[in-house]
Short mmCIF file of C-alpha atoms in Angstrom, two decimals:
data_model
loop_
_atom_site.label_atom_id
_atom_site.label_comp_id
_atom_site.label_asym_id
_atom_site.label_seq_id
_atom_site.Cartn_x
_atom_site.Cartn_y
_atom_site.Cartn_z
CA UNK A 1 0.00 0.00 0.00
CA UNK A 2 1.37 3.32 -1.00
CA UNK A 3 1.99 5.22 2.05
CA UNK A 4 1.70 8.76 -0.23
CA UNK A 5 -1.68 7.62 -1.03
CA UNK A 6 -2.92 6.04 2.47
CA UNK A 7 -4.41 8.02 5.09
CA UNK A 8 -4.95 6.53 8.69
CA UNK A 9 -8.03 7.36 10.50
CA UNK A 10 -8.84 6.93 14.37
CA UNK A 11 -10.30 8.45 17.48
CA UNK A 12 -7.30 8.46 20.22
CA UNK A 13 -4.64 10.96 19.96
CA UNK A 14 -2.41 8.35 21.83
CA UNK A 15 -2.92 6.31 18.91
CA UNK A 16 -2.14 9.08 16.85
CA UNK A 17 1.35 9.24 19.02
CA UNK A 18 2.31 5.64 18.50
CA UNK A 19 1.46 5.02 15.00
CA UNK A 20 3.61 8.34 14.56
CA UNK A 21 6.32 6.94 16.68
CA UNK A 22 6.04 3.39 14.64
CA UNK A 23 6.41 5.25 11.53
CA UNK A 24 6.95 8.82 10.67
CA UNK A 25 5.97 8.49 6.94
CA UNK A 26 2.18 7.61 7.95
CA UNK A 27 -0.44 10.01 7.51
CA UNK A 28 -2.70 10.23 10.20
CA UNK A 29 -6.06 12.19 11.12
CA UNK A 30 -7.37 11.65 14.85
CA UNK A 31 -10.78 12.80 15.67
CA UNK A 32 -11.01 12.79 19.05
CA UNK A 33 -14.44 13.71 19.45
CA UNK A 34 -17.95 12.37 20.56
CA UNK A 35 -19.30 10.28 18.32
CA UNK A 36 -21.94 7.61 20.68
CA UNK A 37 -24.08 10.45 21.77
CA UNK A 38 -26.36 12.43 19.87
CA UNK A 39 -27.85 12.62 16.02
CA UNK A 40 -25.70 13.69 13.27
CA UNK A 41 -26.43 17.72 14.11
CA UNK A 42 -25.56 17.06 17.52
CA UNK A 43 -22.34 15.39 16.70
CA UNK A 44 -21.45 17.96 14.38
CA UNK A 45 -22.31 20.65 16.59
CA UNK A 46 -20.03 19.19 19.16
CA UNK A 47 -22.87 19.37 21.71
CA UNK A 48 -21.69 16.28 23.78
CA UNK A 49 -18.07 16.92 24.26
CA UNK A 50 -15.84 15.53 27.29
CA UNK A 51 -12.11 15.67 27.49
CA UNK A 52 -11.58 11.90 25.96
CA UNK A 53 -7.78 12.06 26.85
CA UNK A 54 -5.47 14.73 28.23
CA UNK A 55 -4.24 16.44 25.21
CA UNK A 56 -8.02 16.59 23.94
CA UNK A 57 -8.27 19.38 21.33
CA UNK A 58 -10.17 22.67 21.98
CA UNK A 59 -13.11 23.13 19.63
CA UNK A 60 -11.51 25.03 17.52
CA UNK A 61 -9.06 22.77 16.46
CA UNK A 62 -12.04 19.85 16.69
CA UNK A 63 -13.90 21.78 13.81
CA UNK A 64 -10.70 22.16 11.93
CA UNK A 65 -10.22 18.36 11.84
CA UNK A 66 -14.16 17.36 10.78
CA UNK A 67 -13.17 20.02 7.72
CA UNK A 68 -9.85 18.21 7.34
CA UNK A 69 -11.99 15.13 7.21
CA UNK A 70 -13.97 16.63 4.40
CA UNK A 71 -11.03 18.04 2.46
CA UNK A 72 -9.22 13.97 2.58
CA UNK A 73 -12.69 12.20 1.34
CA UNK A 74 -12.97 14.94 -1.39
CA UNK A 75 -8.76 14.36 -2.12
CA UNK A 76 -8.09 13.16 -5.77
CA UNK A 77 -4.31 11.91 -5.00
CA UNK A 78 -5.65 9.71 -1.49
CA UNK A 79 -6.68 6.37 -2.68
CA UNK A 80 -6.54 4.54 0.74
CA UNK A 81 -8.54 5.07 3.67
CA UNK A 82 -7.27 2.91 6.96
CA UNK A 83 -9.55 3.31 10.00
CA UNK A 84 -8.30 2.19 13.09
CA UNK A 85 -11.18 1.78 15.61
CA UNK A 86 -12.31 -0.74 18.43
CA UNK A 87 -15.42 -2.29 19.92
CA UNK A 88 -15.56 0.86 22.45
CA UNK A 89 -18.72 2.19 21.59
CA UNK A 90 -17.48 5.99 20.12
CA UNK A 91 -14.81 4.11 18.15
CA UNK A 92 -17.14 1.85 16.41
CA UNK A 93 -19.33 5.06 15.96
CA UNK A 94 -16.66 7.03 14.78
CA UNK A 95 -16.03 4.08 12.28
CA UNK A 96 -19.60 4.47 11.31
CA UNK A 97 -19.18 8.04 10.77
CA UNK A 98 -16.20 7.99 8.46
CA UNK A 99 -18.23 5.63 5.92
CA UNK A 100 -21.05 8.10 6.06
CA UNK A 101 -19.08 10.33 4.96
CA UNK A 102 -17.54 8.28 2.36
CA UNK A 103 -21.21 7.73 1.27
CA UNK A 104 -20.79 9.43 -2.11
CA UNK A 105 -17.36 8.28 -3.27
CA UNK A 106 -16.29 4.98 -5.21
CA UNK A 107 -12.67 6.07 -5.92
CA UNK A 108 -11.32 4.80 -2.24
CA UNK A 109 -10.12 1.26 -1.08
CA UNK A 110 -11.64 1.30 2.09
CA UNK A 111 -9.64 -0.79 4.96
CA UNK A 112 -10.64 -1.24 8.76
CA UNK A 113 -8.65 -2.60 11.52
CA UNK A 114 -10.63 -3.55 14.90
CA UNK A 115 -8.12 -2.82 17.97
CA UNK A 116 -9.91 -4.73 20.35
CA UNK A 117 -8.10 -8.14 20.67
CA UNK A 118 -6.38 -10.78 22.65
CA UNK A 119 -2.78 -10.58 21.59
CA UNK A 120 -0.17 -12.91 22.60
CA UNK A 121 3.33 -11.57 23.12
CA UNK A 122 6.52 -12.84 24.89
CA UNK A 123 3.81 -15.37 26.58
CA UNK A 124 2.12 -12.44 27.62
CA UNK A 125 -1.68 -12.50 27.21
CA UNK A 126 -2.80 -8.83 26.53
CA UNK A 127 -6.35 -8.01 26.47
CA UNK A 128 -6.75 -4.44 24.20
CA UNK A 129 -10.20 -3.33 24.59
CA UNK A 130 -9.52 0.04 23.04
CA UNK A 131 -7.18 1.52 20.44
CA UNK A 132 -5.74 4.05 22.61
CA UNK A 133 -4.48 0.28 24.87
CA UNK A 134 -2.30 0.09 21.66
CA UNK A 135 1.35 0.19 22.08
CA UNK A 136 3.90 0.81 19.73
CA UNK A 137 4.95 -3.07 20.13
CA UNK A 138 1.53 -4.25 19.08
CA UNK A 139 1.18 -1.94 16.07
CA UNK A 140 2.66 -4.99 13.98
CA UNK A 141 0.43 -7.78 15.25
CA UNK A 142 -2.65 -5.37 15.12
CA UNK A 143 -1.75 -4.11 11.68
CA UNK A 144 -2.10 -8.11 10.53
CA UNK A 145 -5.62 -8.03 11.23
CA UNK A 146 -6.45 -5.11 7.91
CA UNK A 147 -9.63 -5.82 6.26
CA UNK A 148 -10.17 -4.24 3.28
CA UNK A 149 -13.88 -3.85 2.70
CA UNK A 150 -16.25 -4.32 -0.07
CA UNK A 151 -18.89 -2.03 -1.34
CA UNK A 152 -22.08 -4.21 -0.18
CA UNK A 153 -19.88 -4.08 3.60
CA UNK A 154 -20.01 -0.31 3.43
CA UNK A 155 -22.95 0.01 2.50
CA UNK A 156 -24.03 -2.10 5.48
CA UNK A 157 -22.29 -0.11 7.29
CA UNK A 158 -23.33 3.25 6.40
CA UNK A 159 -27.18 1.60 6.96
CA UNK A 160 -26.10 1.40 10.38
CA UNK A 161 -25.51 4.43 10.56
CA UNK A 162 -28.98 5.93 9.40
CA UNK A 163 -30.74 3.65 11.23
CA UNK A 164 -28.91 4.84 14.84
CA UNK A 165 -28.06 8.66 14.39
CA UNK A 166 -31.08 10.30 13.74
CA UNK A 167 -32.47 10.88 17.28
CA UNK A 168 -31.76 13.93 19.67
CA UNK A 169 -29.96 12.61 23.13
CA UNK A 170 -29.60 9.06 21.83
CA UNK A 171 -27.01 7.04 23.81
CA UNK A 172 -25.29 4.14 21.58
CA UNK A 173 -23.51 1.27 23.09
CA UNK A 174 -21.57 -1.67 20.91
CA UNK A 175 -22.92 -4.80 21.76
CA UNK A 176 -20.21 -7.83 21.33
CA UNK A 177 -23.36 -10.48 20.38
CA UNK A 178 -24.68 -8.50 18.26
CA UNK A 179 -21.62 -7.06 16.98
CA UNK A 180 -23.77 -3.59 16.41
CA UNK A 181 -24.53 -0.74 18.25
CA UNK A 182 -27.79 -0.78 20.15
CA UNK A 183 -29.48 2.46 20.79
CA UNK A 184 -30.33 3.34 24.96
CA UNK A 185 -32.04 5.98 26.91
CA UNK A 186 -30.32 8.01 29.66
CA UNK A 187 -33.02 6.29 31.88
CA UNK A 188 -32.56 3.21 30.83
CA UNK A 189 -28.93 3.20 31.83
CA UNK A 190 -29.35 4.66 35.29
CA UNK A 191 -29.65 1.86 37.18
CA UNK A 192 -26.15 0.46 35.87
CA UNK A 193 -24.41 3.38 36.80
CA UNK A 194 -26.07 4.16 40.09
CA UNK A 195 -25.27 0.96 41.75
CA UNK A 196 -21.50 0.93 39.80
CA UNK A 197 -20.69 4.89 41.59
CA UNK A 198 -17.86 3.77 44.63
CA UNK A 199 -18.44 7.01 46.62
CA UNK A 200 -14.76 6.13 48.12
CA UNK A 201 -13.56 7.11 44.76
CA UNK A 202 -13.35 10.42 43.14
CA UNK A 203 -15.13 11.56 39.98
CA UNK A 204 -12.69 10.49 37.47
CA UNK A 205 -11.62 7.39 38.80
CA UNK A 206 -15.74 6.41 38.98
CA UNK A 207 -15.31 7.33 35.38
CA UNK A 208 -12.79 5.26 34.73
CA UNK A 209 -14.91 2.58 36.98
CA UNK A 210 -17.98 2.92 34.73
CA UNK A 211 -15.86 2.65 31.59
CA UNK A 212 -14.33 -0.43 32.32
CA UNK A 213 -16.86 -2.43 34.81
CA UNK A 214 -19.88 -1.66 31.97
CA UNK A 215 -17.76 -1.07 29.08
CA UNK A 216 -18.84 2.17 28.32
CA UNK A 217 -16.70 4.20 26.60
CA UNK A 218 -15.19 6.94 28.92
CA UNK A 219 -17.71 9.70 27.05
CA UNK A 220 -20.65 7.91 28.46
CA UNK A 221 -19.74 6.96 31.60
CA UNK A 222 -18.90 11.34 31.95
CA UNK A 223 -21.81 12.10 30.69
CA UNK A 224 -24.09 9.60 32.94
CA UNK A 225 -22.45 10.41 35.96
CA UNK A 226 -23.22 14.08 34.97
CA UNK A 227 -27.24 12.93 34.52
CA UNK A 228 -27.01 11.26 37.93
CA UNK A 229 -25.90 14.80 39.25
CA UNK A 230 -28.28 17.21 37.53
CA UNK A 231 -31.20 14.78 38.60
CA UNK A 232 -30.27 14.92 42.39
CA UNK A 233 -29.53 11.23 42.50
CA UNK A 234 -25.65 12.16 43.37
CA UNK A 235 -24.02 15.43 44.53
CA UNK A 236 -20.05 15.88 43.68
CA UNK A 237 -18.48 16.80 46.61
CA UNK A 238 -14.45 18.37 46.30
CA UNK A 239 -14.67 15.57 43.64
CA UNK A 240 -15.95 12.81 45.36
CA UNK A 241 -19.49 11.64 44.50
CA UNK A 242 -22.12 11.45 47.23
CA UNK A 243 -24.86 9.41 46.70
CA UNK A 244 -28.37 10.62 47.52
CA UNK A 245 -31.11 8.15 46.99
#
């Protein structure tokens, strides 16, 4: 695969830092943003943004890269499109969301590689459940697992896609049976999270807790814990969460 003509798509800027590291002639866009919350509007309108890692891009620089997005799928001299995501529930979204927007062209090879995997190395079991898990010694056994995908997969794909991000407030969550996204009320999900919360742990480390104990992606988990809060079910406390009911 020509390099010149490949660009490499995915949603973790420490991904972005490793494949970088791995090799300095890659051409990478992260998008870093929300992507399993919200219609398309919303998304675009970046109304359901957390700080998904610490070197999270202002919004600014957020809107820059969805236009850098639409300047590569509109690129004549790009002929490969490699998206890196996982079976966390915004990377599989943001998946989604790069074939939507590849909707219209016929010109690209289209090539996916899922991150989440059980890797062996130096008889070392390592469970990845998310892309930005990914170090630079896995990028070759992860790399071995490209799929390049046909036109009746995209289009699958991109029917996925219509059929989960047209309603307001909509919270999606991958589901490994299904191997889909499955589409969930904040209510719905509030027992979960309620009875997850450790009140001897601070805010982000209960994110971190809902993220990994309920495999939410860490965007969800934020933004529950926030619904718990505004609904008087918890208080947040010098960063520690109180619960109320």
């Amino acid at each position: 695969m020509n390099q010149k003509e490949t660009i490499n798509i995915c949603f973790s800027q420490s991904l972005e830092g490793v494949l970088k590291d791995f090799n300095r002639e890659l051409k990478i866009l992260s998008i870093p943003i929300s992507f399993d919350i919200g219609n398309l509007q919303e998304i675009e309108n970046l109304e359901f943004q957390v700080c998904l890692d610490p070197y999270v891009e202002n919004e600014i620089n957020i809107r820059s890269i969805l236009d850098k997005l639409e300047y590569l799928v509109a690129s004549t001299t790009l002929k490969n499109f490699v998206i890196w995501y996982s079976e966390d529930s915004n990377e599989y979204c943001g998946m989604l969301y790069v074939l939507y927007k590849l909707r219209k062209t016929n010109n690209k090879n289209i090539y996916l590689i899922n991150g989440s995997d059980v890797l062996y190395l130096n008889n070392l079991i390592i469970d990845i459940k998310r892309t930005s898990e990914i170090t630079k010694e896995f990028i070759p056994l992860t790399m071995k697992k490209i799929k390049r995908i046909n036109n009746i997969e995209k289009q699958n794909y991109i029917a996925e896609f219509k059929q989960n991000f047209n309603k307001k407030g909509t919270i999606r969550l991958y589901n490994s049976n299904y191997r889909r996204i499955l589409n969930f009320s904040y209510s719905e999900l509030v027992p979960d999270v309620y009875f997850a919360l450790e009140t001897k742990y601070n805010l982000e480390e209960n994110i971190l807790l809902i993220r990994d104990k309920l495999s939410y992606s860490y965007n969800i988990a934020a933004h529950m814990i926030e619904f718990l809060e505004k609904n008087n079910m918890i208080e947040i406390r010098e960063g520690m969460i109180v619960k109320i009911i």
